[in-house]
Coordinates of C-alpha atoms and ligand atoms in Angstrom, one line a residue:
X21 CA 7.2 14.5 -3.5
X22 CA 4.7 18.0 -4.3
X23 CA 2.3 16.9 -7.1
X24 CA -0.7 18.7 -7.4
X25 CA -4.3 17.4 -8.4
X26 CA -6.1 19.2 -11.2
X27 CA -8.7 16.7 -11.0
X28 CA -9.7 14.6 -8.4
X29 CA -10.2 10.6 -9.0
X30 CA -11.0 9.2 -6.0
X31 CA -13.3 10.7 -3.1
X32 CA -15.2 9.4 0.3
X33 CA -18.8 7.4 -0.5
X34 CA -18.9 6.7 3.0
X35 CA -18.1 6.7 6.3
X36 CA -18.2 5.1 9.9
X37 CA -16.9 5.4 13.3
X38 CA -16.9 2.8 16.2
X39 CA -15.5 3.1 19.7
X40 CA -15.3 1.3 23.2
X41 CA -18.6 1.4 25.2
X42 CA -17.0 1.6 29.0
X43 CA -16.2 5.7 29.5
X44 CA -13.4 6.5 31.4
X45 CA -13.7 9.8 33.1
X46 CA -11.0 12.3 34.9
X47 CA -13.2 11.5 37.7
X48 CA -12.2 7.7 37.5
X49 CA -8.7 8.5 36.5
X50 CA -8.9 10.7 39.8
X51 CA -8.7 7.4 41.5
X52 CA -6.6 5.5 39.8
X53 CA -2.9 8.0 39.8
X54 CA -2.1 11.3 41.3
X55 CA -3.9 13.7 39.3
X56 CA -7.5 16.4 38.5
X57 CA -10.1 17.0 36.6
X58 CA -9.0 20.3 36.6
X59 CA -5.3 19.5 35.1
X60 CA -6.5 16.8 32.9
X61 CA -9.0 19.4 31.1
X62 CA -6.8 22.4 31.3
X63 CA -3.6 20.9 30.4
X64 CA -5.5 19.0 27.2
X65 CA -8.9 19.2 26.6
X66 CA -10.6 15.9 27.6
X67 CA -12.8 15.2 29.7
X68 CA -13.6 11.6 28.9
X69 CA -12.4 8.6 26.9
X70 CA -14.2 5.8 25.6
X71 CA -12.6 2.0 26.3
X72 CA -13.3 -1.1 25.2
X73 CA -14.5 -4.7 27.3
X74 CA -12.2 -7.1 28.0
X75 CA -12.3 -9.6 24.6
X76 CA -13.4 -6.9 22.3
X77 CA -10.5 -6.6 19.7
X78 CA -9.4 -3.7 16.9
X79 CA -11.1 -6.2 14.5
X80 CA -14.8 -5.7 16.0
X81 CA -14.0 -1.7 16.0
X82 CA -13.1 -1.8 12.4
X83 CA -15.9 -4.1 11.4
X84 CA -18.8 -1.7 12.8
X85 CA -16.8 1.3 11.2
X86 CA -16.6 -0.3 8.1
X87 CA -20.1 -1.7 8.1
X88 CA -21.9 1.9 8.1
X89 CA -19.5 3.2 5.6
X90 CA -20.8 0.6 3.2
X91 CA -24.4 1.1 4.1
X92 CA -23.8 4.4 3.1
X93 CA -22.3 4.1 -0.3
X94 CA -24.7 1.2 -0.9
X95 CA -21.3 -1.0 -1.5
X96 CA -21.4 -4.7 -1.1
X97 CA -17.8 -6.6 0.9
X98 CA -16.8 -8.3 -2.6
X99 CA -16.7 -5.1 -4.3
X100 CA -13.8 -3.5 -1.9
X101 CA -10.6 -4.0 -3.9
X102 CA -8.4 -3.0 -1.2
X103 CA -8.8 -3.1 2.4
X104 CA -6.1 -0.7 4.3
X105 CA -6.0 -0.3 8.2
X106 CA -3.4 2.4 9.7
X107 CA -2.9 0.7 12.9
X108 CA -0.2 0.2 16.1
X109 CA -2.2 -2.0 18.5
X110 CA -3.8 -4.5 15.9
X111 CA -5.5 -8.1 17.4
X112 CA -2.4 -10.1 16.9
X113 CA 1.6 -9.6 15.9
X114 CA 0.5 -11.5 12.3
X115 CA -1.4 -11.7 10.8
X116 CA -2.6 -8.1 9.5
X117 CA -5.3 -7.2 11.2
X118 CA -6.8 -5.8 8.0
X119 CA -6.9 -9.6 6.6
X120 CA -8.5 -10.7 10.0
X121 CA -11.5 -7.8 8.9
X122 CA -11.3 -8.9 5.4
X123 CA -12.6 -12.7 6.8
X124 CA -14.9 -10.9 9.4
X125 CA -16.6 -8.8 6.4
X126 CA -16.1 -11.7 3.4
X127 CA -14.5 -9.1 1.6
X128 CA -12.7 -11.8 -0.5
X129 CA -11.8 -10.0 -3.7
X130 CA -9.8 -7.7 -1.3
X131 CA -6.2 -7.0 -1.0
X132 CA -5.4 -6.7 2.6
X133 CA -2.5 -4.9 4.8
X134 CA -1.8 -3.0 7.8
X135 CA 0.2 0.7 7.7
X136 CA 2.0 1.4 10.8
X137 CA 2.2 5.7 10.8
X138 CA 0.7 5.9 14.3
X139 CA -1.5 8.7 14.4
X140 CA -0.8 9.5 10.7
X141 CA -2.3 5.9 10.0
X142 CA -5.1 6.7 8.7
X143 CA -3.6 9.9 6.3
X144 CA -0.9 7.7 5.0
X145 CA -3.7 4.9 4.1
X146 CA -5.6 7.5 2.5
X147 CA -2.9 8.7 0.1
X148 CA -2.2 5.2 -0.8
X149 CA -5.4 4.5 -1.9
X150 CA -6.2 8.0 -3.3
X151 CA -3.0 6.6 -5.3
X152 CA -3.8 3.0 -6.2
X153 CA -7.0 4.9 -7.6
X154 CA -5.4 7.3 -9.5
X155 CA -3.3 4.5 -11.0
X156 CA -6.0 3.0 -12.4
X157 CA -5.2 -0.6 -10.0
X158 CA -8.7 -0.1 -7.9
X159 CA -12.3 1.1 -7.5
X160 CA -13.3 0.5 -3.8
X161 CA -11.2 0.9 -1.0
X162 CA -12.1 1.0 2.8
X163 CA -9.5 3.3 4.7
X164 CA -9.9 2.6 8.2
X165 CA -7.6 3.9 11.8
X166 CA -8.0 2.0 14.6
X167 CA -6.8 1.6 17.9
X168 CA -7.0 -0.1 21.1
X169 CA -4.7 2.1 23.0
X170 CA -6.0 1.1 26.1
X171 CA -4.1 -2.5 25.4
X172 CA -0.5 -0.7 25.9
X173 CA -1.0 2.1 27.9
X174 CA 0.1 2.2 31.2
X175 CA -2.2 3.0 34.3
X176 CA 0.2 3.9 36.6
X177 CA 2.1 6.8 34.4
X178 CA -0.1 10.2 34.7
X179 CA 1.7 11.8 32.5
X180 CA 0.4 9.3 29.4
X181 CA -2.6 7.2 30.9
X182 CA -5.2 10.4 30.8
X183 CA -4.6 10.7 27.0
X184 CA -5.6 8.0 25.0
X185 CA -8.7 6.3 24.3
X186 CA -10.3 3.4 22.1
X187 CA -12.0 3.7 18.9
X188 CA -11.9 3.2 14.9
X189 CA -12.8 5.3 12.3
X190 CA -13.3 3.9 8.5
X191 CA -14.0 5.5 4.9
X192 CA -14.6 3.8 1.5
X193 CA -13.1 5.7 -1.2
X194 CA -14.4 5.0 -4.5
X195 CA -13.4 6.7 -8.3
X196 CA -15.0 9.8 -8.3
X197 CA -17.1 11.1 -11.9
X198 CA -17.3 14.4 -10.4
X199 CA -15.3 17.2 -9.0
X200 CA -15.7 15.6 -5.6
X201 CA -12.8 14.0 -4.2
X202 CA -9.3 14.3 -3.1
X203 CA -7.3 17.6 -4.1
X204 CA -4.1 17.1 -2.6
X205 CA -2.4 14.3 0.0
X206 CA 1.0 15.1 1.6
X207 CA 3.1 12.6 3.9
X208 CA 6.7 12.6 5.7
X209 CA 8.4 10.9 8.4
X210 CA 11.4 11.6 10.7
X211 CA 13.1 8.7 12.2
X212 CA 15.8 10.5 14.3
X213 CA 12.9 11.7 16.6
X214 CA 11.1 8.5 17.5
X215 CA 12.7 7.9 20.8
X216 CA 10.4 11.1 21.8
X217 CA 7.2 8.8 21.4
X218 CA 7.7 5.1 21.8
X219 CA 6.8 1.3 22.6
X220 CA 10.0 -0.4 22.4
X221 CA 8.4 -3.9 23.6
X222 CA 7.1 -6.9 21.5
X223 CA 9.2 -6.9 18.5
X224 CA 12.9 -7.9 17.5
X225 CA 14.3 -5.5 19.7
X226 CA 13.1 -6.4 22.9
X227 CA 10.9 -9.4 22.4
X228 CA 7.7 -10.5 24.1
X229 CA 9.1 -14.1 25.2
X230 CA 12.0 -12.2 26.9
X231 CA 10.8 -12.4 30.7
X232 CA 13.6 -10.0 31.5
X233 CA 12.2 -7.3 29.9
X234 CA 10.1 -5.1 31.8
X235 CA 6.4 -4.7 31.8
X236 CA 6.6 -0.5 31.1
X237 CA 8.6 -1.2 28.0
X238 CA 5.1 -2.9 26.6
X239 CA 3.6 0.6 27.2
X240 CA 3.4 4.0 25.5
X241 CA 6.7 6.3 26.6
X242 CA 6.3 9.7 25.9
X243 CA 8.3 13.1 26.4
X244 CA 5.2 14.9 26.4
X245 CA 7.0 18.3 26.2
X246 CA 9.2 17.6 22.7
X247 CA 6.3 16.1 21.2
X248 CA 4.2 18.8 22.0
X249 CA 7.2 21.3 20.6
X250 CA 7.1 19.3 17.2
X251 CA 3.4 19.0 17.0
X252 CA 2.4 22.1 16.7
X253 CA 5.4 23.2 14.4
X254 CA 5.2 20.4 11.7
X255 CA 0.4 20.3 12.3
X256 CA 1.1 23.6 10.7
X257 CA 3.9 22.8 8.4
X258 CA 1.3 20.1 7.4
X259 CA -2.0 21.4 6.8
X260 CA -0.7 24.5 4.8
X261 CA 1.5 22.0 2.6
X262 CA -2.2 20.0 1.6
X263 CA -3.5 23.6 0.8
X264 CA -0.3 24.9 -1.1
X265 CA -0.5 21.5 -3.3
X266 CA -4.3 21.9 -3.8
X267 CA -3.9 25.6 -4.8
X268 CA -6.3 26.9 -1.6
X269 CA -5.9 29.3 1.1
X270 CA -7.5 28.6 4.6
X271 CA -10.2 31.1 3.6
X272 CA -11.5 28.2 0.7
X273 CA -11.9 25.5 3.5
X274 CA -14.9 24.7 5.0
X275 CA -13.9 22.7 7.9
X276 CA -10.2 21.9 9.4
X277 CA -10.6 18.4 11.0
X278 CA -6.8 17.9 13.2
X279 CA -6.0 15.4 14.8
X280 CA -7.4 15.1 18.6
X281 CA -4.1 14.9 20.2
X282 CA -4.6 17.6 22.6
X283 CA -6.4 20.7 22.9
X284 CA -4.0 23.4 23.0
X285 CA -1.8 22.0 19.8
X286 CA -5.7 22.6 18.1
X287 CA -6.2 26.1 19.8
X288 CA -2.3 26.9 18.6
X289 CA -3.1 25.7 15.0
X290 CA -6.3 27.7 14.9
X291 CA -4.4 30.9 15.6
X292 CA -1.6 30.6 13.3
X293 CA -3.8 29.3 10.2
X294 CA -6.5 32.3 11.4
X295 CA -9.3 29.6 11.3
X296 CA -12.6 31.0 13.1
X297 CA -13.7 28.5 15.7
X298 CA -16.9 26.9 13.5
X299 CA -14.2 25.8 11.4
X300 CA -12.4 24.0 13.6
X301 CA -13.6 20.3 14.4
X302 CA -12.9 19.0 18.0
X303 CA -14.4 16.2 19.5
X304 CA -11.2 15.8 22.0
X305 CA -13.5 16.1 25.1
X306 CA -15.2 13.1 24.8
X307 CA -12.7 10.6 23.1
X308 CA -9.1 11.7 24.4
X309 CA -6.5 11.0 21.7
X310 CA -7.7 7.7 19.5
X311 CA -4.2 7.9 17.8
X312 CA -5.4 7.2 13.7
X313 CA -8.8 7.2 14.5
X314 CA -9.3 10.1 15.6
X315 CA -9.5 12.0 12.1
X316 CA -11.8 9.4 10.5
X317 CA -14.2 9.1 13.6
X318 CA -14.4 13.3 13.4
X319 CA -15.0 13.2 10.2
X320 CA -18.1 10.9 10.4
X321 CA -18.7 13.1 13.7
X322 CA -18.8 16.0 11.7
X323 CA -21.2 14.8 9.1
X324 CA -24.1 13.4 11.3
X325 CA -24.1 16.8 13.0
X326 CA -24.7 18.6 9.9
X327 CA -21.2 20.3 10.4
X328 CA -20.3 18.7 6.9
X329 CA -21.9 18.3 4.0
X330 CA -21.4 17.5 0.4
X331 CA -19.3 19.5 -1.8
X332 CA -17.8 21.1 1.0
X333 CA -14.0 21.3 1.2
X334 CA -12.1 19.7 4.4
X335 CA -8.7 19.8 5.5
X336 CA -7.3 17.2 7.7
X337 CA -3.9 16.8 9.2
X338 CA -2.0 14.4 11.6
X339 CA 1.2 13.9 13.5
X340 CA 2.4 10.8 15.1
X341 CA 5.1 8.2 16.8
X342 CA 8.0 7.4 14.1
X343 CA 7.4 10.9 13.9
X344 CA 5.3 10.8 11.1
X345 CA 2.8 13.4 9.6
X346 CA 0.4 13.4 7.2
X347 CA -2.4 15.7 5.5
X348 CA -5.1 16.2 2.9
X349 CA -7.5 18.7 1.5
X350 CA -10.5 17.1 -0.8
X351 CA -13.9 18.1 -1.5
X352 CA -16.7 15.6 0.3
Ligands
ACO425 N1 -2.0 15.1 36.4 C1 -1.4 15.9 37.1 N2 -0.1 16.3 36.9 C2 0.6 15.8 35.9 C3 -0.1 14.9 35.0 C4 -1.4 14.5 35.3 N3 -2.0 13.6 34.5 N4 0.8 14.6 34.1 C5 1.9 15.3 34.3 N5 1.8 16.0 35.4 C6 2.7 16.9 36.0 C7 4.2 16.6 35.7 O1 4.7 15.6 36.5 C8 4.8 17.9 35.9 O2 5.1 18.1 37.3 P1 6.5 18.6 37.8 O3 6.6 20.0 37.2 O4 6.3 18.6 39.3 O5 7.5 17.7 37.3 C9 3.8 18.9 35.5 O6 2.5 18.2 35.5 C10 4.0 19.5 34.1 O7 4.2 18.4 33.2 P2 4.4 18.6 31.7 O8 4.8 17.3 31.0 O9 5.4 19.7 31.5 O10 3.0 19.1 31.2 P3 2.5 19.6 29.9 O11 1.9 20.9 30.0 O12 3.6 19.5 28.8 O13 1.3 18.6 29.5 C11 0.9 16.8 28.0 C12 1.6 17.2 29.3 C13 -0.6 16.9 28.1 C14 1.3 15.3 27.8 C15 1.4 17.6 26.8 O14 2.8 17.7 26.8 C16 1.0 17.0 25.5 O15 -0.1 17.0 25.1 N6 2.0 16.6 24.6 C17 1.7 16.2 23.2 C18 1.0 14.9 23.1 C19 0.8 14.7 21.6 O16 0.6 15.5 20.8 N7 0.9 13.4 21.2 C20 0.7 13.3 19.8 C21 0.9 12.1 19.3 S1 0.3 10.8 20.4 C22 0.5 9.4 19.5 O17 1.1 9.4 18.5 C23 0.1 8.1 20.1

């Protein structure tokens, strides 16, 4: 659906990121499977990851994320109308692990459910609450993407267990009285291609009781290569669709915040949308690929370095498992 915003009603108040306190370097990973420091960094851009300690859950993540972005809105739990947590390794198979935050925050006038996009998460969460908004059905909403990755990834495959790392980033979006806000969302899926980037394990299909099944089907599959392909093709497809629908060009955004997948999909982006690199937000190094939260946690990134600031216009865009992408241009 292309709808364009001549006005927009809901924008961020505030923001918050969280992430795992044990870092995981190439170094360590050097020890652990067949691999460099030097491939590791070349090949994608990250140096380190951040993982959590054993009993820490995506609950405690989202709770500190959600927590600062309150503080700073000045926004008390019982006001949030809606909490909405884009999410693929949440504490438990039910319930949603947005209702286990809603009882860790005693956000009890909430409404409270996961979205499962991947890496879109977080994107998708944000156009259904830029929506619920705009429909007049909500005030306060925290949009948060979180994930443990660390809890099904696989430490023996090279090719997927330098990637990924541990963290949760949150937003409250609130009705805007201003021309701050959200200028354009834009979402789409494609089914046919989600054998490329998979975790067949723990549901219907092959369920978790089933002791035949084997422990690598619990873990992220990837054909590295074909997602790669698709990235970059349908990033781009996705970031100028966000600008089309809010009437911009690259040259009216302030700051391009992608998704920290790898760095040479964010290098190839840069190029073809002719962003300068001060533009371009990367915190890949330090976090590897925090699946949907690694656009929030950027963004919050970005605005306690002075990167960001208010009034300014961003453009974000994602791409995950399913596949699924997702974008959005708004004015902070
Ligand atoms: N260390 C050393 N060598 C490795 C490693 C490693 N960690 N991993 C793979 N290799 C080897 C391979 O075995 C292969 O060796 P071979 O030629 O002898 O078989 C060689 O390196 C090249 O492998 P490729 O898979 O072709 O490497 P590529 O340059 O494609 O990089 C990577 C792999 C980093 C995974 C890349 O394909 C990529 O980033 N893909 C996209 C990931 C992505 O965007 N995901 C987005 C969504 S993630 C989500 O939704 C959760």
């Amino acid at each position: 659906m292309i709808h364009d915003f001549d006005r927009p009603v809901a924008r961020i108040a505030g923001t918050g990121h969280a992430t795992g306190t044990r870092i995981l370097t190439n170094a360590d990973l050097e020890k652990m499977v067949e691999t460099s420091d030097e491939w590791i960094t070349t090949r994608t851009g990250i140096k380190e990851r951040r993982i959590v300690e054993n009993g820490v859950v995506t609950s405690d993540l989202c709770v500190d994320a959600c927590q600062q972005a309150l503080d700073e809105a000045g926004v008390s739990p019982h006001e949030i109308d809606y909490i909405v947590l884009g999410t693929v390794t949440g504490d438990m198979k039910f319930p949603s692990t947005a209702t286990i935050i809603q009882s860790k925050l005693k956000a009890y006038n909430a409404t409270t459910f996961d979205v499962s996009a991947a890496c879109s998460g977080w994107v998708y969460g944000i156009e259904i609450a830029d929506s619920l908004i705009r429909a007049g059905r909500a005030d306060k909403i925290l949009v948060i993407g979180a994930e443990i990755l660390s809890s099904m990834t696989n430490y023996n495959d090279r090719k997927t267990c330098v990637l990924f790392g541990d963290g949760a980033g949150a937003a409250l979006l609130v009705r805007s009285n201003d021309d701050r806000g959200f200028l354009s969302t834009y979402t789409g899926s494609n089914g046919d291609l989600a054998h490329l980037l998979i975790c067949e394990g723990g549901g219907s299909y092959k369920p978790g009781k089933n002791r035949d099944i084997p422990s690598e089907d619990f873990t992220i599959y990837m054909n590295g290569n074909e997602v790669f392909r698709h990235a970059v093709r349908i990033m781009d497809h996705a970031a100028l669709t966000a600008l089309e629908k809010a009437r911009l060009s690259p040259e009216d955004v302030d700051m391009f915040i992608p998704h920290q997948a790898n760095i040479r999909i964010i290098e190839a982006m840069k190029k073809r949308l002719k962003f300068p690199d001060e533009k371009v937000f990367v915190n890949i190094q330090k976090y590897g690929n925090t699946s949907s939260a690694s656009i929030p946690t950027a963004l919050d990134e970005a605005k306690n370095q002075g990167r960001v600031k208010e009034g300014d216009v961003i453009l974000v865009a994602a791409f995950g498992g399913g596949f699924t992408w997702a974008s959005a241009a708004f004015r902070l």
